[in-house]
Amino acid sequence: MKKEAIVLLNMGGPNNLEEVEVFLTNMFNDKNIITVKSSLLRSFIAKMITFSRVEKSQEIYKQIGGKSPIVGHTKKLVSKLQARMDESVIVDFAMRYTPPFVSEVIERLNKENIEKIYLIPLYPQFSTTTTKSSLEDFEENYHSKGGDAILVEVKHFFQNANYNKAIIERIKEMVNIDECKDFDMIFSAHGLPVKIIEAGDVYQKHIEKHVALLSKMLEDEGMKFNEVHLAYQSKVGPMEWLKPSLEDKLRDIKNRSVIIFPIAFTIDNSETDFELSIEYRELADELGFEDYRVCQCPNDSEFFVEALCEIYAKMR
């Protein structure tokens, strides 16, 4: 029987403290992250960055259980999505920088009679640093192993109604409708160097459109926050990054009660469980915030599962 496969793609995260070095090395060796043309120079830069960051990063992961939560959440999402499919559809996932790598998934799929593979990067907004990188990684590995299935891909899904319902659901878990007027809502997106945007990356445009969509949905739900903001987190290095930074936003806003939603992530990871929930919370405490709440990512939300079913149906 001819089969199809849905493969969910994501950045990944260390499954244990030993994999922190693997994660950093692979990420900074990515030509879509470090955009220098020379692979030798990129490798040298990756080694230097990894050497300077590995111990600090290991300390971060120790504070959230010794590993990234991303694989565990993704396995639950895959299980729920698989349950919605018939026996002719295989659902699997692969990570960009840590196991399970695409090579493992491809090896499994090549043992099946796969006619089409539907690639769904779990990044709501398109970026060369995430979506493009993950798709290229799968495609290059798949063709190098002689795979002959048709590859079908989706590049963004931030406009999907059920996906956005998953986000609204997460926000509702953090705040009652009657409380909204007392809070500022901050959509926090992973930052990018400005030079990547200037080179034609549409990520910032997608983020801004997504915030506008969600702001309208919140209003329609009767969730009228004091103000709604967009900020960017996770800046690394001396280059100019997208602004405003989340740190500057927290310093500048007058209201001392905020709800944070990580708009660029579908699955919780160190940037949500540590950076937002621990690191920025400490800053908020220092700044005298009365209430600081961080929403979960959609993870294995039923609305997110439904959104993935819709995305798959539209790709067919």
Tab-separated table of C-alpha atoms in Angstrom:
chain	number	residue	atom	x	y	z
A	1	MET	CA	0.000	0.000	0.000
A	2	LYS	CA	1.261	3.452	-0.952
A	3	LYS	CA	1.821	5.641	2.070
A	4	GLU	CA	2.292	9.293	2.883
A	5	ALA	CA	4.341	10.872	5.659
A	6	ILE	CA	4.009	14.068	7.625
A	7	VAL	CA	7.317	15.224	9.072
A	8	LEU	CA	7.334	18.034	11.624
A	9	LEU	CA	10.597	19.992	11.636
A	10	ASN	CA	11.992	22.125	14.426
A	11	MET	CA	15.230	23.582	15.761
A	12	GLY	CA	15.676	21.071	18.568
A	13	GLY	CA	17.371	21.334	21.915
A	14	PRO	CA	19.743	19.285	24.067
A	15	ASN	CA	18.281	16.015	25.341
A	16	ASN	CA	20.914	16.017	28.112
A	17	LEU	CA	23.759	18.236	29.281
A	18	GLU	CA	26.297	16.457	27.051
A	19	GLU	CA	24.294	17.492	23.967
A	20	VAL	CA	24.580	21.209	24.751
A	21	GLU	CA	27.892	21.345	22.882
A	22	VAL	CA	26.364	19.444	19.936
A	23	PHE	CA	23.451	21.879	19.833
A	24	LEU	CA	25.636	24.999	19.854
A	25	THR	CA	28.172	23.615	17.369
A	26	ASN	CA	25.510	22.597	14.855
A	27	MET	CA	23.532	25.821	15.224
A	28	PHE	CA	26.483	28.128	14.662
A	29	ASN	CA	27.715	25.966	11.772
A	30	ASP	CA	24.404	26.585	9.979
A	31	LYS	CA	25.024	28.742	6.896
A	32	ASN	CA	21.638	30.372	7.443
A	33	ILE	CA	22.680	31.482	10.941
A	34	ILE	CA	26.334	32.428	10.393
A	35	THR	CA	26.104	33.776	6.864
A	36	VAL	CA	29.797	33.987	5.957
A	37	LYS	CA	30.562	32.300	2.624
A	38	SER	CA	33.611	30.336	3.770
A	39	SER	CA	32.688	27.055	5.458
A	40	LEU	CA	36.112	26.972	7.127
A	41	LEU	CA	35.593	30.433	8.607
A	42	ARG	CA	32.072	29.471	9.692
A	43	SER	CA	33.418	26.350	11.403
A	44	PHE	CA	36.048	28.430	13.208
A	45	ILE	CA	33.432	30.957	14.350
A	46	ALA	CA	31.183	28.108	15.530
A	47	LYS	CA	33.993	26.604	17.591
A	48	MET	CA	34.801	29.944	19.192
A	49	ILE	CA	31.175	30.727	20.064
A	50	THR	CA	30.560	27.217	21.365
A	51	PHE	CA	33.707	27.298	23.502
A	52	SER	CA	32.642	30.608	25.055
A	53	ARG	CA	29.019	29.606	25.679
A	54	VAL	CA	28.870	25.890	26.455
A	55	GLU	CA	29.360	26.061	30.252
A	56	LYS	CA	26.909	28.943	30.661
A	57	SER	CA	24.373	27.127	28.496
A	58	GLN	CA	24.766	23.935	30.523
A	59	GLU	CA	24.008	25.938	33.680
A	60	ILE	CA	20.835	27.232	32.011
A	61	TYR	CA	19.650	23.721	31.154
A	62	LYS	CA	20.402	22.535	34.687
A	63	GLN	CA	17.808	25.043	35.894
A	64	ILE	CA	15.088	23.561	33.674
A	65	GLY	CA	15.678	19.888	34.375
A	66	GLY	CA	18.958	19.147	32.595
A	67	LYS	CA	17.507	19.166	29.080
A	68	SER	CA	15.293	21.049	26.668
A	69	PRO	CA	11.574	20.226	26.910
A	70	ILE	CA	11.150	20.495	23.139
A	71	VAL	CA	11.464	16.796	22.246
A	72	GLY	CA	9.061	15.647	24.962
A	73	HIS	CA	6.382	18.127	23.900
A	74	THR	CA	6.902	17.259	20.239
A	75	LYS	CA	6.472	13.528	20.873
A	76	LYS	CA	3.090	14.237	22.482
A	77	LEU	CA	2.099	16.414	19.517
A	78	VAL	CA	3.159	13.709	17.034
A	79	SER	CA	1.186	11.080	18.961
A	80	LYS	CA	-1.986	13.177	18.873
A	81	LEU	CA	-1.568	14.021	15.186
A	82	GLN	CA	-0.907	10.363	14.314
A	83	ALA	CA	-4.143	9.412	16.077
A	84	ARG	CA	-6.022	11.699	13.683
A	85	MET	CA	-4.599	9.965	10.593
A	86	ASP	CA	-5.467	6.669	8.940
A	87	GLU	CA	-2.982	3.814	8.586
A	88	SER	CA	-1.676	5.105	5.249
A	89	VAL	CA	-0.142	8.204	6.884
A	90	ILE	CA	3.002	8.116	9.035
A	91	VAL	CA	3.678	11.080	11.335
A	92	ASP	CA	7.261	11.702	12.445
A	93	PHE	CA	9.518	14.589	13.456
A	94	ALA	CA	13.115	15.711	13.108
A	95	MET	CA	15.265	18.361	14.727
A	96	ARG	CA	17.791	20.624	13.058
A	97	TYR	CA	20.592	20.700	15.622
A	98	THR	CA	20.061	17.774	18.017
A	99	PRO	CA	18.650	14.231	17.820
A	100	PRO	CA	16.472	13.021	16.297
A	101	PHE	CA	18.217	14.330	13.179
A	102	VAL	CA	16.618	14.182	9.729
A	103	SER	CA	18.962	11.319	8.758
A	104	GLU	CA	17.296	9.073	11.372
A	105	VAL	CA	13.803	9.942	10.149
A	106	ILE	CA	14.748	9.469	6.501
A	107	GLU	CA	16.200	6.048	7.295
A	108	ARG	CA	12.882	5.022	8.841
A	109	LEU	CA	10.806	6.447	5.992
A	110	ASN	CA	12.938	4.762	3.320
A	111	LYS	CA	11.865	1.401	4.754
A	112	GLU	CA	8.244	2.265	3.965
A	113	ASN	CA	6.507	2.587	0.620
A	114	ILE	CA	6.257	6.380	0.840
A	115	GLU	CA	4.806	8.241	-2.130
A	116	LYS	CA	4.693	11.776	-0.691
A	117	ILE	CA	6.318	13.465	2.302
A	118	TYR	CA	4.682	16.586	3.709
A	119	LEU	CA	7.214	18.791	5.466
A	120	ILE	CA	5.794	21.136	8.111
A	121	PRO	CA	8.401	23.313	9.850
A	122	LEU	CA	7.006	24.223	13.274
A	123	TYR	CA	7.809	27.902	12.865
A	124	PRO	CA	4.621	29.981	12.455
A	125	GLN	CA	6.426	32.789	10.601
A	126	PHE	CA	8.926	32.265	7.797
A	127	SER	CA	12.590	33.021	8.314
A	128	THR	CA	15.695	31.965	6.429
A	129	THR	CA	17.250	31.156	9.822
A	130	THR	CA	14.547	28.658	10.783
A	131	THR	CA	12.082	27.562	8.085
A	132	LYS	CA	14.508	27.697	5.158
A	133	SER	CA	17.259	26.055	7.195
A	134	SER	CA	15.070	23.121	8.297
A	135	LEU	CA	13.604	22.531	4.835
A	136	GLU	CA	17.025	22.611	3.172
A	137	ASP	CA	18.385	20.225	5.802
A	138	PHE	CA	15.676	17.649	5.104
A	139	GLU	CA	15.744	18.021	1.314
A	140	GLU	CA	19.520	17.782	1.009
A	141	ASN	CA	19.696	14.722	3.253
A	142	TYR	CA	16.729	13.052	1.573
A	143	HIS	CA	18.087	13.389	-1.953
A	144	SER	CA	21.588	12.351	-0.885
A	145	LYS	CA	20.105	9.085	0.393
A	146	GLY	CA	18.359	8.399	-2.906
A	147	GLY	CA	14.828	9.049	-1.726
A	148	ASP	CA	12.286	9.341	-4.532
A	149	ALA	CA	9.095	10.443	-2.753
A	150	ILE	CA	7.559	13.780	-3.709
A	151	LEU	CA	8.387	16.415	-1.121
A	152	VAL	CA	5.660	18.968	-0.348
A	153	GLU	CA	6.381	21.838	2.022
A	154	VAL	CA	4.638	24.655	3.864
A	155	LYS	CA	6.580	27.815	4.692
A	156	HIS	CA	4.395	29.538	7.303
A	157	PHE	CA	1.027	29.157	9.023
A	158	PHE	CA	0.627	32.155	11.345
A	159	GLN	CA	-2.671	33.019	9.641
A	160	ASN	CA	-4.286	29.649	10.449
A	161	ALA	CA	-7.392	30.288	12.568
A	162	ASN	CA	-7.105	27.153	14.706
A	163	TYR	CA	-3.438	27.805	15.409
A	164	ASN	CA	-4.350	31.281	16.611
A	165	LYS	CA	-7.164	29.816	18.716
A	166	ALA	CA	-4.469	27.712	20.415
A	167	ILE	CA	-2.630	30.934	21.274
A	168	ILE	CA	-5.764	32.656	22.584
A	169	GLU	CA	-6.453	29.540	24.685
A	170	ARG	CA	-2.980	29.780	26.252
A	171	ILE	CA	-3.480	33.465	27.028
A	172	LYS	CA	-6.856	32.700	28.630
A	173	GLU	CA	-5.106	30.165	30.870
A	174	MET	CA	-3.018	33.033	32.265
A	175	VAL	CA	-5.597	35.794	32.667
A	176	ASN	CA	-9.354	36.177	33.171
A	177	ILE	CA	-11.267	38.435	30.798
A	178	ASP	CA	-12.128	40.779	33.678
A	179	GLU	CA	-8.418	41.110	34.581
A	180	CYS	CA	-7.227	42.096	31.090
A	181	LYS	CA	-7.686	45.823	31.585
A	182	ASP	CA	-5.108	45.703	34.395
A	183	PHE	CA	-2.432	44.022	32.245
A	184	ASP	CA	-0.250	44.928	29.296
A	185	MET	CA	0.095	42.126	26.745
A	186	ILE	CA	3.588	41.606	25.308
A	187	PHE	CA	4.111	39.342	22.310
A	188	SER	CA	7.771	38.363	22.550
A	189	ALA	CA	9.429	37.172	19.349
A	190	HIS	CA	12.880	35.675	18.963
A	191	GLY	CA	15.120	38.438	17.666
A	192	LEU	CA	17.203	38.505	14.495
A	193	PRO	CA	20.141	40.635	13.360
A	194	VAL	CA	18.906	43.602	11.330
A	195	LYS	CA	21.264	42.655	8.473
A	196	ILE	CA	19.296	39.426	7.909
A	197	ILE	CA	16.061	41.419	7.588
A	198	GLU	CA	17.765	43.913	5.271
A	199	ALA	CA	18.883	40.982	3.100
A	200	GLY	CA	15.205	40.198	2.396
A	201	ASP	CA	14.055	37.956	5.261
A	202	VAL	CA	10.288	38.443	5.759
A	203	TYR	CA	10.281	37.334	9.405
A	204	GLN	CA	9.688	40.794	10.891
A	205	LYS	CA	6.789	41.456	8.502
A	206	HIS	CA	5.204	38.116	9.403
A	207	ILE	CA	5.627	38.799	13.127
A	208	GLU	CA	3.973	42.219	12.829
A	209	LYS	CA	1.083	40.789	10.787
A	210	HIS	CA	0.665	38.012	13.347
A	211	VAL	CA	0.519	40.460	16.252
A	212	ALA	CA	-2.155	42.448	14.387
A	213	LEU	CA	-4.213	39.276	13.800
A	214	LEU	CA	-3.978	38.193	17.425
A	215	SER	CA	-4.764	41.680	18.717
A	216	LYS	CA	-7.994	41.656	16.702
A	217	MET	CA	-8.873	38.159	17.963
A	218	LEU	CA	-8.291	39.229	21.564
A	219	GLU	CA	-10.593	42.223	21.098
A	220	ASP	CA	-13.245	39.987	19.536
A	221	GLU	CA	-12.990	37.719	22.593
A	222	GLY	CA	-13.582	40.708	24.857
A	223	MET	CA	-9.980	40.576	26.131
A	224	LYS	CA	-9.188	44.277	26.224
A	225	PHE	CA	-5.672	44.708	27.578
A	226	ASN	CA	-4.372	48.064	28.777
A	227	GLU	CA	-1.910	47.994	25.864
A	228	VAL	CA	-0.542	45.386	23.438
A	229	HIS	CA	3.171	45.401	22.589
A	230	LEU	CA	5.694	43.578	20.409
A	231	ALA	CA	9.244	43.004	21.642
A	232	TYR	CA	12.212	40.836	20.660
A	233	GLN	CA	14.270	38.527	22.886
A	234	SER	CA	17.432	36.388	22.751
A	235	LYS	CA	19.935	38.896	21.332
A	236	VAL	CA	23.441	37.442	20.971
A	237	GLY	CA	26.618	39.346	20.090
A	238	PRO	CA	27.375	42.978	19.249
A	239	MET	CA	25.408	43.319	15.988
A	240	GLU	CA	22.285	45.447	15.719
A	241	TRP	CA	19.181	43.310	16.315
A	242	LEU	CA	15.489	43.955	15.883
A	243	LYS	CA	14.014	46.405	18.367
A	244	PRO	CA	12.558	46.984	20.846
A	245	SER	CA	14.250	44.372	22.973
A	246	LEU	CA	12.109	42.734	25.631
A	247	GLU	CA	14.439	44.138	28.288
A	248	ASP	CA	13.924	47.701	27.017
A	249	LYS	CA	10.182	47.147	26.710
A	250	LEU	CA	9.945	45.989	30.327
A	251	ARG	CA	11.918	49.039	31.435
A	252	ASP	CA	9.821	51.474	29.381
A	253	ILE	CA	6.207	50.444	29.901
A	254	LYS	CA	4.363	52.191	32.717
A	255	ASN	CA	2.061	49.332	33.712
A	256	ARG	CA	3.608	46.959	36.236
A	257	SER	CA	1.484	43.913	35.335
A	258	VAL	CA	2.226	42.015	32.128
A	259	ILE	CA	1.316	38.856	30.243
A	260	ILE	CA	4.057	37.487	27.954
A	261	PHE	CA	3.311	35.245	24.986
A	262	PRO	CA	6.255	33.757	22.983
A	263	ILE	CA	4.841	34.421	19.515
A	264	ALA	CA	7.695	32.890	17.482
A	265	PHE	CA	7.601	29.466	19.162
A	266	THR	CA	5.094	26.636	18.827
A	267	ILE	CA	6.824	24.366	21.354
A	268	ASP	CA	8.293	25.327	24.722
A	269	ASN	CA	12.089	25.349	24.914
A	270	SER	CA	14.884	27.050	26.841
A	271	GLU	CA	13.918	30.478	25.445
A	272	THR	CA	10.496	30.106	27.086
A	273	ASP	CA	11.155	27.923	30.139
A	274	PHE	CA	14.368	29.701	31.137
A	275	GLU	CA	14.751	33.024	29.340
A	276	LEU	CA	11.149	34.222	29.694
A	277	SER	CA	10.055	32.342	32.800
A	278	ILE	CA	13.211	32.756	34.901
A	279	GLU	CA	15.640	35.333	33.478
A	280	TYR	CA	13.185	38.060	32.481
A	281	ARG	CA	11.075	37.356	35.561
A	282	GLU	CA	14.114	38.289	37.666
A	283	LEU	CA	14.388	41.539	35.696
A	284	ALA	CA	10.670	42.202	36.211
A	285	ASP	CA	11.100	41.667	39.956
A	286	GLU	CA	14.036	44.110	39.979
A	287	LEU	CA	11.912	46.669	38.135
A	288	GLY	CA	9.115	46.358	40.679
A	289	PHE	CA	6.536	44.535	38.572
A	290	GLU	CA	3.496	43.484	40.585
A	291	ASP	CA	2.525	40.643	38.237
A	292	TYR	CA	4.544	38.913	35.526
A	293	ARG	CA	2.966	35.930	33.763
A	294	VAL	CA	4.338	33.814	30.900
A	295	CYS	CA	2.020	31.774	28.676
A	296	GLN	CA	2.862	28.274	27.505
A	297	CYS	CA	3.402	27.652	23.813
A	298	PRO	CA	0.665	25.704	21.979
A	299	ASN	CA	2.695	22.465	22.453
A	300	ASP	CA	0.200	19.598	21.982
A	301	SER	CA	-2.933	21.774	22.231
A	302	GLU	CA	-5.992	20.258	20.534
A	303	PHE	CA	-6.369	23.477	18.529
A	304	PHE	CA	-2.774	23.089	17.303
A	305	VAL	CA	-3.406	19.461	16.336
A	306	GLU	CA	-6.478	20.596	14.393
A	307	ALA	CA	-4.411	23.326	12.723
A	308	LEU	CA	-1.816	20.765	11.593
A	309	CYS	CA	-4.598	18.571	10.190
A	310	GLU	CA	-5.851	21.544	8.191
A	311	ILE	CA	-2.370	22.435	6.972
A	312	TYR	CA	-1.816	18.851	5.818
A	313	ALA	CA	-5.228	18.756	4.056
A	314	LYS	CA	-4.434	21.981	2.181
A	315	MET	CA	-1.041	20.666	1.091
A	316	ARG	CA	-2.497	17.531	-0.493
